Short mmCIF file of C-alpha atoms and ligand atoms in Angstrom, two decimals:
data_model
loop_
_atom_site.label_atom_id
_atom_site.label_comp_id
_atom_site.label_asym_id
_atom_site.label_seq_id
_atom_site.Cartn_x
_atom_site.Cartn_y
_atom_site.Cartn_z
CA MET K 22 11.79 24.93 -77.52
CA ILE K 23 9.46 27.34 -75.81
CA ARG K 24 8.09 26.13 -72.46
CA LEU K 25 4.50 27.36 -72.26
CA ASP K 26 4.38 27.99 -68.51
CA GLY K 27 0.99 28.69 -66.97
CA LYS K 28 2.26 31.09 -64.30
CA PRO K 29 2.61 34.25 -66.42
CA VAL K 30 -0.79 33.53 -68.01
CA VAL K 31 -2.33 33.35 -64.52
CA GLU K 32 -0.58 36.55 -63.45
CA ALA K 33 -1.83 38.48 -66.49
CA HIS K 34 -5.44 37.33 -66.07
CA GLN K 35 -5.45 37.66 -62.29
CA LYS K 36 -4.11 41.21 -62.44
CA LYS K 37 -7.06 42.28 -64.61
CA LEU K 38 -9.56 40.40 -62.47
CA THR K 39 -8.29 41.86 -59.18
CA ALA K 40 -8.33 45.39 -60.64
CA TRP K 41 -11.95 44.89 -61.77
CA LEU K 42 -13.00 43.45 -58.38
CA ASP K 43 -11.38 46.46 -56.64
CA THR K 44 -13.37 48.81 -58.88
CA MET K 45 -16.59 46.90 -58.10
CA LYS K 46 -15.85 47.04 -54.37
CA ASN K 47 -15.23 50.78 -54.55
CA GLN K 48 -18.64 51.13 -56.20
CA GLY K 49 -20.18 49.25 -53.25
CA LEU K 50 -20.93 46.12 -55.30
CA ASN K 51 -20.58 42.76 -53.62
CA ILE K 52 -19.40 40.25 -56.27
CA GLN K 53 -19.42 36.64 -55.15
CA MET K 54 -19.25 33.11 -56.46
CA GLY K 55 -21.14 30.19 -54.98
CA ILE K 56 -19.63 26.75 -54.41
CA LEU K 57 -21.81 23.77 -53.61
CA LEU K 58 -20.31 20.72 -51.93
CA VAL K 59 -22.56 17.74 -51.31
CA GLY K 60 -21.20 14.90 -49.20
CA ASN K 61 -17.73 13.82 -48.08
CA ASP K 62 -15.81 13.20 -51.30
CA ARG K 63 -12.18 13.94 -50.42
CA SER K 64 -11.15 15.40 -53.79
CA ALA K 65 -14.24 17.66 -53.90
CA GLN K 66 -13.48 18.85 -50.34
CA MET K 67 -9.87 19.59 -51.29
CA TYR K 68 -11.00 21.43 -54.40
CA LEU K 69 -13.41 23.52 -52.32
CA SER K 70 -10.61 24.67 -49.96
CA PHE K 71 -8.34 25.37 -52.93
CA MET K 72 -10.97 27.37 -54.83
CA GLU K 73 -11.91 29.31 -51.71
CA LYS K 74 -8.28 30.28 -51.14
CA LYS K 75 -7.77 31.32 -54.77
CA ALA K 76 -11.00 33.34 -54.86
CA LYS K 77 -10.09 35.19 -51.66
CA GLN K 78 -6.59 35.93 -53.00
CA ALA K 79 -8.21 37.53 -56.05
CA GLY K 80 -10.60 39.55 -53.85
CA LEU K 81 -13.71 37.59 -54.82
CA GLY K 82 -16.32 36.70 -52.17
CA VAL K 83 -17.31 33.05 -51.79
CA VAL K 84 -20.67 31.71 -50.63
CA LYS K 85 -19.99 28.16 -49.55
CA VAL K 86 -22.93 25.75 -49.26
CA GLN K 87 -22.16 22.35 -47.78
CA LEU K 88 -24.76 19.59 -47.59
CA PRO K 89 -24.27 16.24 -45.82
CA GLU K 90 -23.63 12.85 -47.44
CA THR K 91 -27.30 12.03 -46.75
CA ALA K 92 -28.66 15.09 -48.66
CA THR K 93 -31.72 14.48 -50.83
CA GLN K 94 -32.21 15.50 -54.45
CA LYS K 95 -34.72 18.13 -53.27
CA GLU K 96 -32.20 19.65 -50.84
CA VAL K 97 -29.52 19.85 -53.54
CA GLU K 98 -31.89 21.43 -56.04
CA GLU K 99 -33.14 23.90 -53.43
CA ALA K 100 -29.56 24.89 -52.59
CA ILE K 101 -28.89 25.55 -56.29
CA GLU K 102 -32.12 27.52 -56.58
CA THR K 103 -31.14 29.68 -53.59
CA MET K 104 -27.86 30.54 -55.32
CA ASN K 105 -29.76 31.17 -58.57
CA GLN K 106 -31.88 33.75 -56.76
CA ASP K 107 -29.05 35.49 -54.88
CA ASP K 108 -28.14 38.54 -56.96
CA SER K 109 -24.73 38.93 -55.29
CA ILE K 110 -23.72 35.49 -56.62
CA TYR K 111 -22.62 35.82 -60.24
CA GLY K 112 -21.40 32.29 -60.82
CA VAL K 113 -21.92 28.89 -59.23
CA LEU K 114 -19.67 25.86 -59.14
CA PRO K 115 -21.39 22.61 -58.11
CA LEU K 116 -18.60 20.23 -57.11
CA MET K 117 -18.59 16.63 -58.33
CA PRO K 118 -18.91 13.85 -57.54
CA MET K 119 -22.07 14.12 -55.47
CA PRO K 120 -23.31 11.16 -53.35
CA LYS K 121 -24.81 8.27 -55.35
CA GLN K 122 -28.45 9.03 -54.45
CA ILE K 123 -28.12 12.38 -56.28
CA ASP K 124 -28.98 12.60 -59.97
CA GLU K 125 -26.19 15.04 -60.92
CA ALA K 126 -27.58 15.81 -64.37
CA ALA K 127 -31.00 16.70 -62.91
CA ALA K 128 -29.33 18.91 -60.30
CA ILE K 129 -27.23 20.70 -62.95
CA ALA K 130 -30.39 21.27 -65.01
CA CYS K 131 -31.62 23.52 -62.15
CA LEU K 132 -28.60 25.84 -62.46
CA ARG K 133 -29.17 29.13 -64.24
CA PRO K 134 -27.08 28.97 -67.45
CA ASP K 135 -25.88 32.53 -66.87
CA LYS K 136 -24.33 31.44 -63.55
CA ASP K 137 -22.90 28.18 -64.90
CA LEU K 138 -19.17 28.86 -64.38
CA ASP K 139 -17.95 25.49 -65.68
CA GLY K 140 -20.26 25.24 -68.71
CA LEU K 141 -22.14 22.21 -67.37
CA THR K 142 -25.71 23.01 -68.42
CA THR K 143 -27.12 21.81 -71.74
CA THR K 144 -27.79 25.45 -72.68
CA ASN K 145 -24.10 26.26 -72.46
CA VAL K 146 -23.06 23.00 -74.13
CA GLY K 147 -25.38 23.96 -77.00
CA LEU K 148 -24.14 27.54 -77.20
CA VAL K 149 -20.49 26.45 -77.22
CA SER K 150 -21.23 23.69 -79.78
CA SER K 151 -22.95 26.12 -82.11
CA GLY K 152 -20.21 28.72 -81.70
CA LYS K 153 -22.66 31.20 -80.18
CA GLY K 154 -20.78 32.01 -76.97
CA GLY K 155 -22.03 30.66 -73.65
CA PHE K 156 -19.85 29.41 -70.83
CA ALA K 157 -17.29 26.86 -71.94
CA PRO K 158 -15.73 24.56 -69.35
CA CYS K 159 -12.68 26.06 -67.64
CA THR K 160 -10.02 23.61 -68.84
CA PRO K 161 -10.60 24.21 -72.58
CA ARG K 162 -10.61 27.94 -71.82
CA ALA K 163 -7.28 27.51 -70.06
CA CYS K 164 -5.84 25.85 -73.20
CA LEU K 165 -6.92 28.80 -75.33
CA ALA K 166 -5.76 31.35 -72.74
CA ILE K 167 -2.26 29.81 -72.93
CA LEU K 168 -2.26 29.91 -76.74
CA ASP K 169 -3.47 33.54 -76.65
CA TYR K 170 -0.92 34.64 -74.07
CA TYR K 171 1.95 33.17 -76.11
CA LYS K 172 0.42 34.62 -79.31
CA ILE K 173 -0.12 31.29 -81.06
CA PRO K 174 -2.97 31.63 -83.58
CA LEU K 175 -5.17 28.69 -84.59
CA ASP K 176 -6.59 30.13 -87.82
CA GLY K 177 -5.87 27.74 -90.70
CA LYS K 178 -3.87 25.38 -88.46
CA HIS K 179 -4.43 21.64 -88.24
CA VAL K 180 -5.33 21.02 -84.60
CA VAL K 181 -5.43 17.42 -83.43
CA VAL K 182 -7.26 16.92 -80.14
CA VAL K 183 -6.71 13.59 -78.40
CA GLY K 184 -9.73 12.81 -76.18
CA ARG K 185 -13.42 13.59 -76.65
CA SER K 186 -14.75 14.00 -73.09
CA PRO K 187 -17.56 16.51 -72.55
CA VAL K 188 -15.39 18.57 -70.19
CA VAL K 189 -12.15 18.81 -72.19
CA GLY K 190 -11.67 17.16 -75.59
CA ARG K 191 -15.03 17.88 -77.20
CA PRO K 192 -15.36 21.57 -76.14
CA VAL K 193 -11.73 22.42 -76.87
CA ALA K 194 -12.13 20.93 -80.37
CA LEU K 195 -15.23 23.08 -80.97
CA MET K 196 -13.50 26.17 -79.62
CA ALA K 197 -10.56 25.57 -81.97
CA LEU K 198 -13.03 25.13 -84.83
CA ALA K 199 -14.66 28.45 -83.90
CA ARG K 200 -11.20 29.98 -84.37
CA ASN K 201 -11.01 28.59 -87.89
CA ALA K 202 -8.69 25.70 -87.18
CA THR K 203 -9.05 22.47 -89.13
CA VAL K 204 -9.82 20.05 -86.33
CA THR K 205 -9.30 16.30 -85.98
CA ILE K 206 -10.46 14.47 -82.85
CA CYS K 207 -8.79 11.21 -81.81
CA HIS K 208 -10.25 8.83 -79.22
CA SER K 209 -9.87 5.27 -78.03
CA HIS K 210 -11.21 3.84 -81.30
CA THR K 211 -8.90 5.88 -83.56
CA THR K 212 -6.69 3.46 -85.50
CA ASN K 213 -4.18 5.86 -87.08
CA MET K 214 -3.47 8.31 -84.27
CA LYS K 215 0.29 8.54 -84.92
CA GLU K 216 -0.29 9.40 -88.58
CA LEU K 217 -2.82 12.09 -87.64
CA LEU K 218 -0.59 13.53 -84.91
CA LEU K 219 2.37 13.73 -87.31
CA ASP K 220 0.27 16.05 -89.47
CA ALA K 221 -0.76 18.32 -86.58
CA ASP K 222 0.40 21.92 -86.24
CA VAL K 223 -1.12 21.97 -82.76
CA VAL K 224 -1.73 18.95 -80.53
CA ILE K 225 -4.06 19.12 -77.53
CA ALA K 226 -3.78 15.97 -75.42
CA ALA K 227 -6.60 15.24 -72.95
CA VAL K 228 -6.60 11.51 -72.36
CA GLY K 229 -5.47 10.60 -68.86
CA LYS K 230 -2.72 8.16 -69.90
CA ALA K 231 0.81 8.91 -68.76
CA HIS K 232 3.25 9.56 -71.62
CA LEU K 233 0.86 8.25 -74.31
CA ILE K 234 2.35 10.70 -76.83
CA ASP K 235 6.09 10.77 -77.43
CA GLY K 236 8.47 12.66 -79.71
CA THR K 237 8.16 10.17 -82.58
CA MET K 238 4.48 11.15 -82.92
CA ILE K 239 5.01 14.91 -83.19
CA LYS K 240 5.73 16.97 -86.30
CA PRO K 241 8.88 19.09 -85.93
CA GLY K 242 7.86 22.62 -84.99
CA ALA K 243 4.42 21.70 -83.63
CA VAL K 244 2.80 23.28 -80.58
CA VAL K 245 1.76 20.79 -77.89
CA ILE K 246 -0.74 21.48 -75.11
CA ASP K 247 -0.78 18.74 -72.49
CA VAL K 248 -3.97 18.66 -70.41
CA GLY K 249 -3.33 15.25 -68.83
CA ILE K 250 -2.68 14.85 -65.12
CA ASN K 251 -1.38 11.39 -64.25
CA GLU K 252 0.67 9.73 -61.55
CA LEU K 253 3.78 7.84 -62.70
CA ASP K 254 6.43 6.51 -60.31
CA GLY K 255 5.24 8.89 -57.62
CA LYS K 256 5.39 11.93 -59.90
CA THR K 257 2.68 13.99 -61.62
CA VAL K 258 3.10 13.73 -65.39
CA GLY K 259 1.07 14.58 -68.47
CA ASP K 260 -0.21 12.55 -71.42
CA VAL K 261 2.86 13.76 -73.27
CA ASP K 262 6.39 12.49 -72.69
CA TYR K 263 7.91 15.92 -72.02
CA GLU K 264 11.56 14.97 -72.56
CA SER K 265 11.17 13.38 -76.02
CA VAL K 266 8.49 15.79 -77.29
CA ALA K 267 10.62 18.78 -76.23
CA GLN K 268 13.24 17.58 -78.75
CA VAL K 269 10.88 18.12 -81.71
CA ALA K 270 8.11 20.52 -80.68
CA TRP K 271 8.42 24.29 -81.08
CA ALA K 272 6.44 24.88 -77.90
CA LEU K 273 5.10 22.67 -75.12
CA THR K 274 3.18 23.06 -71.86
CA PRO K 275 4.75 21.45 -68.77
CA VAL K 276 2.89 19.19 -66.31
CA PRO K 277 2.61 20.34 -63.61
CA GLY K 278 2.76 24.09 -64.20
CA GLY K 279 0.85 24.32 -67.48
CA VAL K 280 -2.88 23.98 -68.22
CA GLY K 281 -3.84 22.94 -64.67
CA THR K 282 -2.31 26.13 -63.27
CA VAL K 283 -4.50 28.28 -65.51
CA THR K 284 -7.79 26.38 -65.07
CA THR K 285 -8.68 27.87 -61.65
CA THR K 286 -8.08 31.39 -62.92
CA MET K 287 -10.52 30.70 -65.76
CA MET K 288 -13.14 29.69 -63.18
CA LEU K 289 -12.68 32.98 -61.32
CA GLU K 290 -12.67 34.93 -64.56
CA GLY K 291 -16.02 33.34 -65.38
CA VAL K 292 -17.50 35.58 -62.67
CA TYR K 293 -16.33 38.62 -64.62
CA ASP K 294 -17.92 37.20 -67.80
CA ALA K 295 -21.14 36.42 -65.90
CA TYR K 296 -21.30 39.95 -64.50
CA HIS K 297 -20.99 41.45 -67.97
CA ALA K 298 -23.41 38.96 -69.55
CA ARG K 299 -26.01 39.81 -66.91
CA ASN K 300 -25.51 43.54 -67.21
CA VAL K 301 -25.47 43.64 -71.00
CA ASP K 302 -28.52 41.47 -71.67
CA SER K 303 -30.16 39.66 -68.78
CA THR K 304 -32.80 37.99 -70.95
CA GLU K 305 -30.40 36.29 -73.33
CA HIS K 306 -29.06 33.63 -70.95
CA CYS K 307 -32.02 32.58 -68.77
P1 NAP B 18 -11.95 11.18 -69.76
O1 NAP B 18 -13.33 11.66 -69.52
O2 NAP B 18 -11.51 9.88 -69.17
O3 NAP B 18 -11.72 11.12 -71.35
C1 NAP B 18 -10.55 10.56 -71.89
C2 NAP B 18 -10.63 10.58 -73.39
O4 NAP B 18 -9.44 9.99 -73.88
C3 NAP B 18 -11.80 9.77 -73.96
O5 NAP B 18 -12.42 10.50 -74.98
C4 NAP B 18 -11.14 8.51 -74.50
O6 NAP B 18 -11.75 7.99 -75.65
C5 NAP B 18 -9.78 9.03 -74.89
N1 NAP B 18 -8.77 7.95 -74.89
C6 NAP B 18 -8.57 7.00 -73.95
N2 NAP B 18 -7.56 6.21 -74.31
C7 NAP B 18 -7.11 6.65 -75.50
C8 NAP B 18 -6.08 6.24 -76.38
N3 NAP B 18 -5.28 5.20 -76.10
N4 NAP B 18 -5.92 6.93 -77.53
C9 NAP B 18 -6.70 7.99 -77.83
N5 NAP B 18 -7.69 8.43 -77.02
C10 NAP B 18 -7.89 7.77 -75.86
O7 NAP B 18 -10.87 12.25 -69.25
P2 NAP B 18 -10.97 13.87 -69.16
O8 NAP B 18 -11.84 14.25 -68.03
O9 NAP B 18 -11.18 14.45 -70.49
O10 NAP B 18 -9.48 14.17 -68.70
C11 NAP B 18 -8.37 13.88 -69.52
C12 NAP B 18 -7.10 14.17 -68.77
O11 NAP B 18 -7.06 15.56 -68.47
C13 NAP B 18 -6.96 13.45 -67.42
O12 NAP B 18 -5.60 13.17 -67.19
C14 NAP B 18 -7.44 14.49 -66.43
O13 NAP B 18 -6.87 14.30 -65.13
C15 NAP B 18 -6.92 15.75 -67.06
N6 NAP B 18 -7.66 16.97 -66.70
C16 NAP B 18 -6.91 18.06 -66.46
C17 NAP B 18 -7.52 19.26 -66.16
C18 NAP B 18 -6.67 20.47 -65.95
O14 NAP B 18 -7.15 21.47 -65.48
N7 NAP B 18 -5.41 20.42 -66.36
C19 NAP B 18 -8.91 19.33 -66.06
C20 NAP B 18 -9.67 18.20 -66.37
C21 NAP B 18 -9.02 17.00 -66.70
P3 NAP B 18 -13.24 7.37 -75.68
O15 NAP B 18 -14.17 8.56 -75.70
O16 NAP B 18 -13.29 6.57 -76.93
O17 NAP B 18 -13.37 6.56 -74.42
#
C-alpha cells in the first residue's frame, strides 16, 4: 500500500512558490495576501497565526486586518473593500466564523472574485461549477494536488465522493468531473453507500465522522483520499479507518499528515494564481 503523505507534495509546491516570490522581490514587487479576522473566535485566531507563520516561511507578505467582536457589517465590508483596492494584495482570506451580527454571505459578496483565495464568492463557485476555471476552495485543490504529485489520473475512473458540502465535497466532485472522471456523490440520504463505494476506483471522503468508511467498503486496489479531521479517543483521525482500509487499498492518505497538510500550501499558491490571472487579463475576473 502506498501512503500518500502530504509532506513531499507541500515541499514540491512550496519550492516553486518561494522561488517565484524571490524573483518578484528581486524585481521590486511587493506580493502580499490579506487576512481578515473579525471577533474573538478561538479557531479563527489560531488559523490566523498559523497562516501568518506559513506565509512568512514562504516569503509572502501578510496584511492582517483585525476587527473587534462588536464590528458592524459596514466596518467588515469597508475592510474588505480596502483590501480589494490595495494593489499589493493579490489574495484575501476572510476568516470564519464572524460574529453573529455579521451577514457573512453579504460580506463575501464584497470580495473581488480575482482575490478570492478560498473560492467563496458566487462568481468562483459558478466558474468552478461550469468547469471554466476560477478559484476553487483550497481543500479540494489539495486533494487534486496529492493525486497529481503521486501521478494518479482520474480520466475514465469512477470517483465516489462522500459528502456534498460547498467547501469540500461538491467542488471536489466537480473538479474530478472536469478531469473526465465518472463521479458519484454520496451524502446523508444515500441508502446504498457501501455498494457505491465498492465500485469506486477513487474514494474521496469528506464527511466529518470518525472511521465511517472501513476496509469492507473499499474495492481492492482503490485509491482513498481522506479529508476528514475528527477527534477519537484523544487522537486526530479521518473519516476512513486507516488500519482496515490499508489492507485493501492501493494508496491512502494518512490523517494527520495528508490532505490537511497540503491545504495551507494551496492557499498560498492561490496568490501565485491570482497574480497571473490579474496580469494576463484583468477584466476577466472582476
Ligand atoms: P460538512 O459541511 O459537515 O459536510 C459533511 C457532508 O457529509 C454533508 O454533505 C453530509 O450530508 C455528509 N454526511 C454526513 N453524514 C453522512 C453519512 N453517514 N454518510 C454519507 N454522508 C454523510 O463538512 P465539511 O466542511 O465538508 O468537512 C468534512 C470533513 O472534512 C470534516 O471532518 C472537516 O473537519 C474536514 N475538513 C478538512 C479540511 C482539510 O484541509 N483537511 C478542510 C475542510 C474540512 P448532507 O449534505 O446530506 O448533510
